[in-house]
Backbone as numpy.savetxt, mean C-alpha at the origin, in Angstrom:
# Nx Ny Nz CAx CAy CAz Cx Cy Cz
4.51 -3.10 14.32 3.68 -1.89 14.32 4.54 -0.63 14.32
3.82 0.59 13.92 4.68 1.93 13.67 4.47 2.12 15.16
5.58 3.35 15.38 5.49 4.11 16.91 4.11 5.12 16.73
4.17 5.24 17.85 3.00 6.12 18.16 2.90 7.26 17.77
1.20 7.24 16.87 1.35 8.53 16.45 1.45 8.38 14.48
2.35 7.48 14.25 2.53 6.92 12.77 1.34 6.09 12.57
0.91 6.28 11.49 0.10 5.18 10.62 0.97 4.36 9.85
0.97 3.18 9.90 1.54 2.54 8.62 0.61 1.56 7.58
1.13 1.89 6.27 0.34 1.97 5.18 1.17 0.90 4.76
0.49 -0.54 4.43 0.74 -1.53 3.62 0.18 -1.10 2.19
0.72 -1.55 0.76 0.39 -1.28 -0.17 0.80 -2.86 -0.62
-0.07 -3.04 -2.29 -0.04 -4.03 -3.04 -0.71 -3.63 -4.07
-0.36 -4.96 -5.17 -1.70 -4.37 -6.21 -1.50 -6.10 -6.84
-2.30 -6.56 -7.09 -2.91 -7.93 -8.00 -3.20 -7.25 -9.67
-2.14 -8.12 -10.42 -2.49 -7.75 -11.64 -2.45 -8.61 -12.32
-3.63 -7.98 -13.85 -4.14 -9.37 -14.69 -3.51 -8.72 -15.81
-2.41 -9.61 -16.61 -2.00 -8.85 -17.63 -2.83 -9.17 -19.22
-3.85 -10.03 -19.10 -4.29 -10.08 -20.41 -5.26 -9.11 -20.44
-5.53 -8.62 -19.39 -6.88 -7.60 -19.25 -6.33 -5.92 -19.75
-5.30 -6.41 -18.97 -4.22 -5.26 -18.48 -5.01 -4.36 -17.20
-5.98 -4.63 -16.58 -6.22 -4.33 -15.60 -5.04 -4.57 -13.98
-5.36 -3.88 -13.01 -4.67 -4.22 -11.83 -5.79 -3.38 -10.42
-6.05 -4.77 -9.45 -6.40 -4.04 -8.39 -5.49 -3.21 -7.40
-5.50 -2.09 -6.50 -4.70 -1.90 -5.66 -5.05 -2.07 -4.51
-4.23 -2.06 -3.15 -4.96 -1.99 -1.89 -4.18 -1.52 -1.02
-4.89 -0.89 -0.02 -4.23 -0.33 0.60 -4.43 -0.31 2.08
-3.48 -0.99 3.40 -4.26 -1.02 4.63 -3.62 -0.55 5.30
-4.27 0.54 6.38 -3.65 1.53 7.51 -3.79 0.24 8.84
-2.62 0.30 9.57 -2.66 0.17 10.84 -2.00 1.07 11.76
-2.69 1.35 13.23 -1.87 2.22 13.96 -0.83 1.27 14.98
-0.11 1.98 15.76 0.66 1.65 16.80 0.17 0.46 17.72
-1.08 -0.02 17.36 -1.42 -1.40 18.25 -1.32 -2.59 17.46
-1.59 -1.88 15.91 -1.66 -3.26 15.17 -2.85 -2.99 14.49
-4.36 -2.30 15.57 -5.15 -2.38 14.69 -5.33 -1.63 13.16
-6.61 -2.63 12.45 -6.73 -1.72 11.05 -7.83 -0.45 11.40
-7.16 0.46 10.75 -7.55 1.72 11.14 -8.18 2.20 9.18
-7.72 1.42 8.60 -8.79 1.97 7.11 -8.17 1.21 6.09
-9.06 0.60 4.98 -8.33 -0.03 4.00 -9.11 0.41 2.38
-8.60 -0.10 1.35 -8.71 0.60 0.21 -8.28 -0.44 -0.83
-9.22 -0.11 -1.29 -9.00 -1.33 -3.18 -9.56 -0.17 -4.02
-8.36 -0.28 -5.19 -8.98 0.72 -6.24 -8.59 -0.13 -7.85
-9.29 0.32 -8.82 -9.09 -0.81 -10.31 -8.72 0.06 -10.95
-7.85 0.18 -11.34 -7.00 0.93 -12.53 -6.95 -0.44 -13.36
-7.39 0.86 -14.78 -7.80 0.29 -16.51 -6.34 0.42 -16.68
-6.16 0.07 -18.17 -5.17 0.65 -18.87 -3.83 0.22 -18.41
-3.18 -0.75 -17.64 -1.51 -0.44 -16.96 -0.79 -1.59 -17.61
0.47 -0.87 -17.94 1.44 -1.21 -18.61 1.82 -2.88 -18.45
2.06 -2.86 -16.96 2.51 -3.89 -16.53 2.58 -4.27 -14.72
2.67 -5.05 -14.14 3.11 -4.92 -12.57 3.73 -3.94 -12.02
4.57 -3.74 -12.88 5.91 -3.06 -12.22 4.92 -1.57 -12.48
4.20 -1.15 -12.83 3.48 0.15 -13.26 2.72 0.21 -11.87
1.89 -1.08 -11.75 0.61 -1.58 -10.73 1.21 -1.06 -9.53
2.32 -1.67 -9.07 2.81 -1.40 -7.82 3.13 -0.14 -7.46
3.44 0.45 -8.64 4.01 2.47 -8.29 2.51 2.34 -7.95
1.33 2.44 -8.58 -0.07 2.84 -8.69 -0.21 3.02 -7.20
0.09 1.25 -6.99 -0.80 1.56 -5.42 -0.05 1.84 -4.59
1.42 2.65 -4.55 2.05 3.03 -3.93 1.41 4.51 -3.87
1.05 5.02 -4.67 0.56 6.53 -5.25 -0.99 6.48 -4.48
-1.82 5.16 -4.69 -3.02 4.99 -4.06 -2.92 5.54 -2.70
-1.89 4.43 -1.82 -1.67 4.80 -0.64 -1.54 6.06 -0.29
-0.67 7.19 -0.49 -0.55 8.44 -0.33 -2.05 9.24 -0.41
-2.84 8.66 -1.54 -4.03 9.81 -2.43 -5.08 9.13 -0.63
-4.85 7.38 -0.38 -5.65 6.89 0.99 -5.59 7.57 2.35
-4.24 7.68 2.69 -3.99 8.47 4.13 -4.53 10.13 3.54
-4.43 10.97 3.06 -4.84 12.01 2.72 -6.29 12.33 2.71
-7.18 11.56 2.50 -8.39 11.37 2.63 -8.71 10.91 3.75
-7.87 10.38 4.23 -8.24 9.85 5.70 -7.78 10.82 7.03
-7.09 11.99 6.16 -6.28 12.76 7.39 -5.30 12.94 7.88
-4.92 11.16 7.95 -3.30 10.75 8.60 -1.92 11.74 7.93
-1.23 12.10 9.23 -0.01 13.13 9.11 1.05 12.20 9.05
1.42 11.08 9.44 2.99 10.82 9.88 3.02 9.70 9.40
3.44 9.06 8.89 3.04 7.85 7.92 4.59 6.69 7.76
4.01 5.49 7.92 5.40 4.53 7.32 4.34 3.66 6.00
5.24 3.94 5.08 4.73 3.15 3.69 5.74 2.41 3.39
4.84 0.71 3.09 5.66 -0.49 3.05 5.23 -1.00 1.53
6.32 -1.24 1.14 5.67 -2.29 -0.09 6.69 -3.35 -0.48
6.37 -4.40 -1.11 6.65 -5.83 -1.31 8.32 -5.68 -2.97
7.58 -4.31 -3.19 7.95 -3.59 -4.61 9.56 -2.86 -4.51
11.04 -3.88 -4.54 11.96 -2.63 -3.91 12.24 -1.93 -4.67
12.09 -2.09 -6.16 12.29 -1.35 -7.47 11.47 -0.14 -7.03
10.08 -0.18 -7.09 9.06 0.77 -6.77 10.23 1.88 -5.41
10.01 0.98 -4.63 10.66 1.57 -3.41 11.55 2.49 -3.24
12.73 1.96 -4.05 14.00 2.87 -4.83 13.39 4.28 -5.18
12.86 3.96 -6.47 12.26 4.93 -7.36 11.75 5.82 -6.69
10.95 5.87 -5.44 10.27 6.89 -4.81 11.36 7.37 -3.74
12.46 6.57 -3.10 13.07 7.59 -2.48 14.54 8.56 -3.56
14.80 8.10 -4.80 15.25 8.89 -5.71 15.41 10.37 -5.10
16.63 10.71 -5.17 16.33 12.25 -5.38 16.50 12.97 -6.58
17.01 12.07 -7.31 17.43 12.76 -8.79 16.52 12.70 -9.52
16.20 13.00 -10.86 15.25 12.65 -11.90 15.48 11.41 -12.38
14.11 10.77 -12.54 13.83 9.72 -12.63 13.70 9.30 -14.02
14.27 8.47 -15.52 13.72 8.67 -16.28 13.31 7.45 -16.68
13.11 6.35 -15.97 12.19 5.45 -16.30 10.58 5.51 -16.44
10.08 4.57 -16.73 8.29 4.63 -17.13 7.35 5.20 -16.13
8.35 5.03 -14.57 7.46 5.15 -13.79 7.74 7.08 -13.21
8.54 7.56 -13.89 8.90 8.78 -13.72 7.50 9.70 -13.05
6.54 9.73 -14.12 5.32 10.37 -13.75 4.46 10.50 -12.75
4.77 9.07 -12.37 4.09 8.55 -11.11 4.77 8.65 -9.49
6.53 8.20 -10.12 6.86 8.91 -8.82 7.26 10.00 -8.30
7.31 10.91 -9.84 7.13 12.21 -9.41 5.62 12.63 -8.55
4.42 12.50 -8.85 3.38 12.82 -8.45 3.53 12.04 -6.79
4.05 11.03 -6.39 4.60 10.72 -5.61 4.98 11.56 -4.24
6.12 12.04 -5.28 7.27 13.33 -4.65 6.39 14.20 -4.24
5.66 14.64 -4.77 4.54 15.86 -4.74 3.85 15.52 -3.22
3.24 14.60 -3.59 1.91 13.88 -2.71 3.02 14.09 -0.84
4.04 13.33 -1.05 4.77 13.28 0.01 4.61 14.58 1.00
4.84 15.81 -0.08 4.49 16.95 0.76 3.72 17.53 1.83
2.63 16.80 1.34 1.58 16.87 1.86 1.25 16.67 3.60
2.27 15.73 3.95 2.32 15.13 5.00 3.56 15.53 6.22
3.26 15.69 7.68 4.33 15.90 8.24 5.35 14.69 8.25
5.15 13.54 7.69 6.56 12.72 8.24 5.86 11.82 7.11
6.83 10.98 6.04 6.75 9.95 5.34 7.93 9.16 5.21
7.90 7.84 5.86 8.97 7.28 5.37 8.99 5.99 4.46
9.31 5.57 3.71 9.35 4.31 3.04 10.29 3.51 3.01
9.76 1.79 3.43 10.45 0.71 3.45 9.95 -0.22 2.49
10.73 -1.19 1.57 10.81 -2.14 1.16 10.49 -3.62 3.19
9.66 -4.03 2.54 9.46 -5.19 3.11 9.11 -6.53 2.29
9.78 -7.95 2.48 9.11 -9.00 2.08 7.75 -9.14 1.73
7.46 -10.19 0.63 5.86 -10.79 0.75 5.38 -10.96 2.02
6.34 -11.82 2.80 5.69 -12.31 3.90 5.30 -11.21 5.14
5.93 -10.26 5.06 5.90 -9.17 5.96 4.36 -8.26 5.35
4.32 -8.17 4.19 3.23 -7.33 3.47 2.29 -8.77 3.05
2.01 -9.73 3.56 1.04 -10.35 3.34 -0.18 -10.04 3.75
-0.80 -9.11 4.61 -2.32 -8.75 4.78 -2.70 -7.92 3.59
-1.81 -7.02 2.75 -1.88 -6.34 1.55 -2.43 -6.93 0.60
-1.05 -8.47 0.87 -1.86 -9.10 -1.32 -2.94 -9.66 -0.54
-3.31 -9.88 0.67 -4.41 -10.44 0.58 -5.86 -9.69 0.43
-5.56 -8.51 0.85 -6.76 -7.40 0.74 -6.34 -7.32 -1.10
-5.72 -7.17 -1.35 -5.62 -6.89 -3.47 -6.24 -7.95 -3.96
-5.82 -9.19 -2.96 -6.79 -10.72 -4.03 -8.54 -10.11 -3.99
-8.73 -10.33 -2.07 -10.37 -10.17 -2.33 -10.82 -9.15 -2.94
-10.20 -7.92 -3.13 -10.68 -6.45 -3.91 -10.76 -7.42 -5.42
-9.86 -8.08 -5.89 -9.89 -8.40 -7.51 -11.25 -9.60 -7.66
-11.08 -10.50 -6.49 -12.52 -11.22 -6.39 -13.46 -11.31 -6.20
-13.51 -10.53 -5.33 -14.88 -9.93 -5.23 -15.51 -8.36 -6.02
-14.19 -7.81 -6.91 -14.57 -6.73 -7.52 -15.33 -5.73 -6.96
-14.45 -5.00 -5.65 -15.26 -4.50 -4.57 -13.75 -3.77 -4.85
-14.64 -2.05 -4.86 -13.16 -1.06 -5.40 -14.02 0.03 -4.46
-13.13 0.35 -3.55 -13.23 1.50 -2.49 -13.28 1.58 -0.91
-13.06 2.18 -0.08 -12.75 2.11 1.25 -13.86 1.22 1.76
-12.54 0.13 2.98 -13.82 -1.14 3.19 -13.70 -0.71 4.94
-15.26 0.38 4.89 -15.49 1.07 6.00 -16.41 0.05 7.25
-17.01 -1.36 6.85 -17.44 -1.99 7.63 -15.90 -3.28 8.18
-15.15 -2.60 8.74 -14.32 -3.59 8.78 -13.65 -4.00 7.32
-12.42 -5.50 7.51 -11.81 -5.84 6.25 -12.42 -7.58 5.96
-12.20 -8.10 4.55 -13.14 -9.51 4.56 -12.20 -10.57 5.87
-12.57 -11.35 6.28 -11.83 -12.56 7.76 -10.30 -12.77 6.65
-10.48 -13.06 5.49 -8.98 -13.58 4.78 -8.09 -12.22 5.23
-8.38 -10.92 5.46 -7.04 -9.86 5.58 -7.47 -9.85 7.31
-8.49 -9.92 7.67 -8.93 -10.16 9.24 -7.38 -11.11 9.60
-7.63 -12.61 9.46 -6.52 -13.32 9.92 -4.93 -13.23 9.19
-4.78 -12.49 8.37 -3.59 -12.52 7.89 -2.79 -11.28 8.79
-3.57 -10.47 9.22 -3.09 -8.68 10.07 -3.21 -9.43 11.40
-4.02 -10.55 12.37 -3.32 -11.27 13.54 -2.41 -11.92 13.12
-1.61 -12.78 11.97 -1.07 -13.35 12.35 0.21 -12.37 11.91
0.33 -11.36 11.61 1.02 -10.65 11.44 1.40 -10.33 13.42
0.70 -10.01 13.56 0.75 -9.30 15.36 1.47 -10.36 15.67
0.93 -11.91 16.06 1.23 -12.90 16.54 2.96 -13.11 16.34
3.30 -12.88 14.54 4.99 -13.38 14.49 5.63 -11.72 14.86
5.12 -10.59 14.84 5.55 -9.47 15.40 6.12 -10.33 17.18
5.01 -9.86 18.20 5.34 -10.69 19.08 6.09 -11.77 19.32
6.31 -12.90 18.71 7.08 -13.69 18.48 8.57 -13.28 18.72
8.61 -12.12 17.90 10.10 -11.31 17.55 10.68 -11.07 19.10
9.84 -10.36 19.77 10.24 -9.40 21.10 9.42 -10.43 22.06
Protein backbone atom coordinates (compact mmCIF):
# COMPACT_ATOMS: atom_id res chain seq x y z
CA UNK A 1 0.00 0.00 0.00
CA UNK A 2 1.00 3.82 -0.64
CA UNK A 3 1.81 6.00 2.60
CA UNK A 4 -0.67 8.01 3.84
CA UNK A 5 -2.32 10.42 2.14
CA UNK A 6 -1.14 8.80 -1.55
CA UNK A 7 -3.58 7.07 -3.69
CA UNK A 8 -2.14 4.43 -5.70
CA UNK A 9 -3.34 3.86 -9.14
CA UNK A 10 -2.94 0.35 -10.70
CA UNK A 11 -3.29 0.60 -14.49
CA UNK A 12 -3.72 -2.14 -17.36
CA UNK A 13 -5.38 -2.48 -20.53
CA UNK A 14 -6.59 -6.05 -22.32
CA UNK A 15 -6.17 -5.86 -25.96
CA UNK A 16 -7.82 -7.49 -29.00
CA UNK A 17 -5.67 -6.96 -31.95
CA UNK A 18 -7.97 -8.20 -34.72
CA UNK A 19 -10.56 -5.71 -33.56
CA UNK A 20 -7.89 -3.38 -32.79
CA UNK A 21 -9.90 -2.45 -29.92
CA UNK A 22 -8.34 -2.34 -26.14
CA UNK A 23 -10.08 -2.16 -22.71
CA UNK A 24 -8.37 -0.02 -19.98
CA UNK A 25 -8.63 -0.10 -16.20
CA UNK A 26 -7.90 1.56 -13.72
CA UNK A 27 -7.93 0.87 -9.69
CA UNK A 28 -7.32 3.42 -6.80
CA UNK A 29 -6.33 2.06 -3.47
CA UNK A 30 -5.54 4.11 -0.36
CA UNK A 31 -3.02 3.54 2.49
CA UNK A 32 -5.10 0.49 3.93
CA UNK A 33 -5.34 -1.37 0.86
CA UNK A 34 -8.82 -0.50 0.37
CA UNK A 35 -10.41 0.17 -3.27
CA UNK A 36 -11.22 3.61 -3.18
CA UNK A 37 -12.47 3.85 -7.20
CA UNK A 38 -12.01 1.86 -10.31
CA UNK A 39 -12.39 2.48 -14.11
CA UNK A 40 -12.68 0.56 -17.50
CA UNK A 41 -12.65 2.60 -20.55
CA UNK A 42 -12.77 1.08 -24.63
CA UNK A 43 -10.68 2.82 -26.84
CA UNK A 44 -11.47 2.18 -30.82
CA UNK A 45 -8.85 2.53 -33.19
CA UNK A 46 -5.18 1.45 -31.27
CA UNK A 47 -2.24 0.68 -32.92
CA UNK A 48 -1.17 -2.00 -30.84
CA UNK A 49 -0.56 -3.04 -26.89
CA UNK A 50 2.24 -1.18 -26.54
CA UNK A 51 -0.20 2.03 -27.58
CA UNK A 52 -3.07 0.31 -25.04
CA UNK A 53 -0.87 0.49 -22.14
CA UNK A 54 0.33 4.36 -22.61
CA UNK A 55 -3.75 4.72 -23.01
CA UNK A 56 -4.48 3.45 -19.74
CA UNK A 57 -1.62 4.92 -18.24
CA UNK A 58 -3.12 8.41 -19.57
CA UNK A 59 -6.70 6.88 -18.38
CA UNK A 60 -5.35 6.69 -14.96
CA UNK A 61 -4.23 10.33 -14.65
CA UNK A 62 -7.70 11.70 -16.75
CA UNK A 63 -9.32 8.78 -13.33
CA UNK A 64 -7.66 10.35 -10.18
CA UNK A 65 -8.51 13.89 -11.59
CA UNK A 66 -12.06 13.25 -11.69
CA UNK A 67 -11.92 11.73 -8.61
CA UNK A 68 -9.96 14.64 -6.92
CA UNK A 69 -6.98 12.63 -5.71
CA UNK A 70 -3.69 15.01 -5.21
CA UNK A 71 -0.68 12.71 -4.44
CA UNK A 72 -0.64 9.73 -6.39
CA UNK A 73 1.72 6.41 -7.00
CA UNK A 74 1.05 5.03 -10.63
CA UNK A 75 1.98 1.39 -11.26
CA UNK A 76 1.99 -0.41 -14.40
CA UNK A 77 2.97 -3.94 -15.63
CA UNK A 78 4.28 -1.71 -18.93
CA UNK A 79 8.29 -0.75 -18.22
CA UNK A 80 8.61 0.53 -21.78
CA UNK A 81 5.38 2.66 -21.09
CA UNK A 82 6.98 3.46 -17.72
CA UNK A 83 10.33 4.76 -19.15
CA UNK A 84 8.58 6.81 -21.67
CA UNK A 85 6.59 8.77 -19.13
CA UNK A 86 9.39 9.48 -16.80
CA UNK A 87 11.57 10.78 -20.03
CA UNK A 88 12.65 14.13 -19.69
CA UNK A 89 13.75 14.65 -23.10
CA UNK A 90 11.57 14.53 -26.21
CA UNK A 91 10.15 11.60 -26.94
CA UNK A 92 10.04 10.56 -30.60
CA UNK A 93 8.51 7.33 -30.62
CA UNK A 94 4.61 6.51 -31.45
CA UNK A 95 3.78 7.04 -28.10
CA UNK A 96 5.23 10.67 -28.04
CA UNK A 97 1.65 12.25 -28.06
CA UNK A 98 0.41 10.44 -25.43
CA UNK A 99 3.18 10.80 -23.14
CA UNK A 100 3.45 14.10 -23.72
CA UNK A 101 -0.30 14.71 -22.76
CA UNK A 102 0.92 12.61 -19.93
CA UNK A 103 3.59 15.21 -18.97
CA UNK A 104 0.87 17.74 -19.05
CA UNK A 105 -1.77 15.77 -17.02
CA UNK A 106 1.10 15.16 -14.31
CA UNK A 107 0.81 18.84 -13.55
CA UNK A 108 -2.10 18.75 -12.46
CA UNK A 109 -1.36 17.01 -9.32
CA UNK A 110 0.65 17.78 -6.07
CA UNK A 111 2.88 14.60 -6.08
CA UNK A 112 3.07 11.84 -8.97
CA UNK A 113 5.30 9.16 -8.95
CA UNK A 114 5.67 6.19 -11.28
CA UNK A 115 6.77 2.60 -10.86
CA UNK A 116 7.13 -0.26 -13.16
CA UNK A 117 5.78 -3.30 -11.20
CA UNK A 118 5.44 -7.12 -12.23
CA UNK A 119 2.19 -8.91 -13.57
CA UNK A 120 2.01 -10.43 -10.42
CA UNK A 121 2.22 -7.28 -8.36
CA UNK A 122 -0.45 -5.44 -10.85
CA UNK A 123 -2.63 -8.46 -10.98
CA UNK A 124 -5.99 -6.86 -9.53
CA UNK A 125 -5.56 -4.46 -12.76
CA UNK A 126 -5.53 -7.22 -15.63
CA UNK A 127 -8.09 -8.55 -13.74
CA UNK A 128 -10.44 -5.51 -13.58
CA UNK A 129 -9.29 -5.01 -17.79
CA UNK A 130 -10.47 -8.84 -18.35
CA UNK A 131 -14.04 -8.28 -16.65
CA UNK A 132 -14.36 -4.57 -18.23
CA UNK A 133 -13.56 -6.51 -21.83
CA UNK A 134 -16.19 -9.33 -20.71
CA UNK A 135 -18.56 -8.04 -19.55
CA UNK A 136 -18.24 -4.85 -21.83
CA UNK A 137 -18.93 -2.62 -18.88
CA UNK A 138 -16.83 0.82 -19.72
CA UNK A 139 -16.90 3.38 -16.81
CA UNK A 140 -16.43 4.00 -13.06
CA UNK A 141 -17.50 0.74 -11.12
CA UNK A 142 -19.17 2.95 -8.32
CA UNK A 143 -21.12 -0.10 -6.68
CA UNK A 144 -17.99 -1.71 -5.54
CA UNK A 145 -15.48 -3.96 -8.06
CA UNK A 146 -16.82 -7.62 -9.76
CA UNK A 147 -15.50 -10.68 -6.55
CA UNK A 148 -12.66 -11.70 -9.54
CA UNK A 149 -10.72 -7.97 -8.74
CA UNK A 150 -12.61 -8.27 -5.07
CA UNK A 151 -10.19 -11.43 -4.40
CA UNK A 152 -7.26 -10.64 -6.42
CA UNK A 153 -6.77 -6.80 -4.25
CA UNK A 154 -6.99 -9.39 -0.78
CA UNK A 155 -4.74 -11.46 -1.97
CA UNK A 156 -2.66 -8.76 -2.87
CA UNK A 157 -2.93 -7.41 1.05
CA UNK A 158 -2.45 -11.01 2.22
CA UNK A 159 1.31 -11.50 0.17
CA UNK A 160 1.87 -7.59 1.08
CA UNK A 161 1.67 -8.81 4.77
CA UNK A 162 3.40 -11.80 4.17
CA UNK A 163 6.42 -9.42 3.23
CA UNK A 164 6.56 -7.51 6.78
Amino acid sequence: PPDFGIIKLNFDASYIQEQKLAITAVLARDCRGEVVGADTYLLEDVGDAFVAEARACERALLFARMMGFRRLLVEGDSQSVIKHVQKKEVDRSILRPITYHIQRLHLLFDEVTYNFVPREVNSAAHVLALEGRSRRVCGNWVDGVPDSVRLAVENDWLLWNQRF
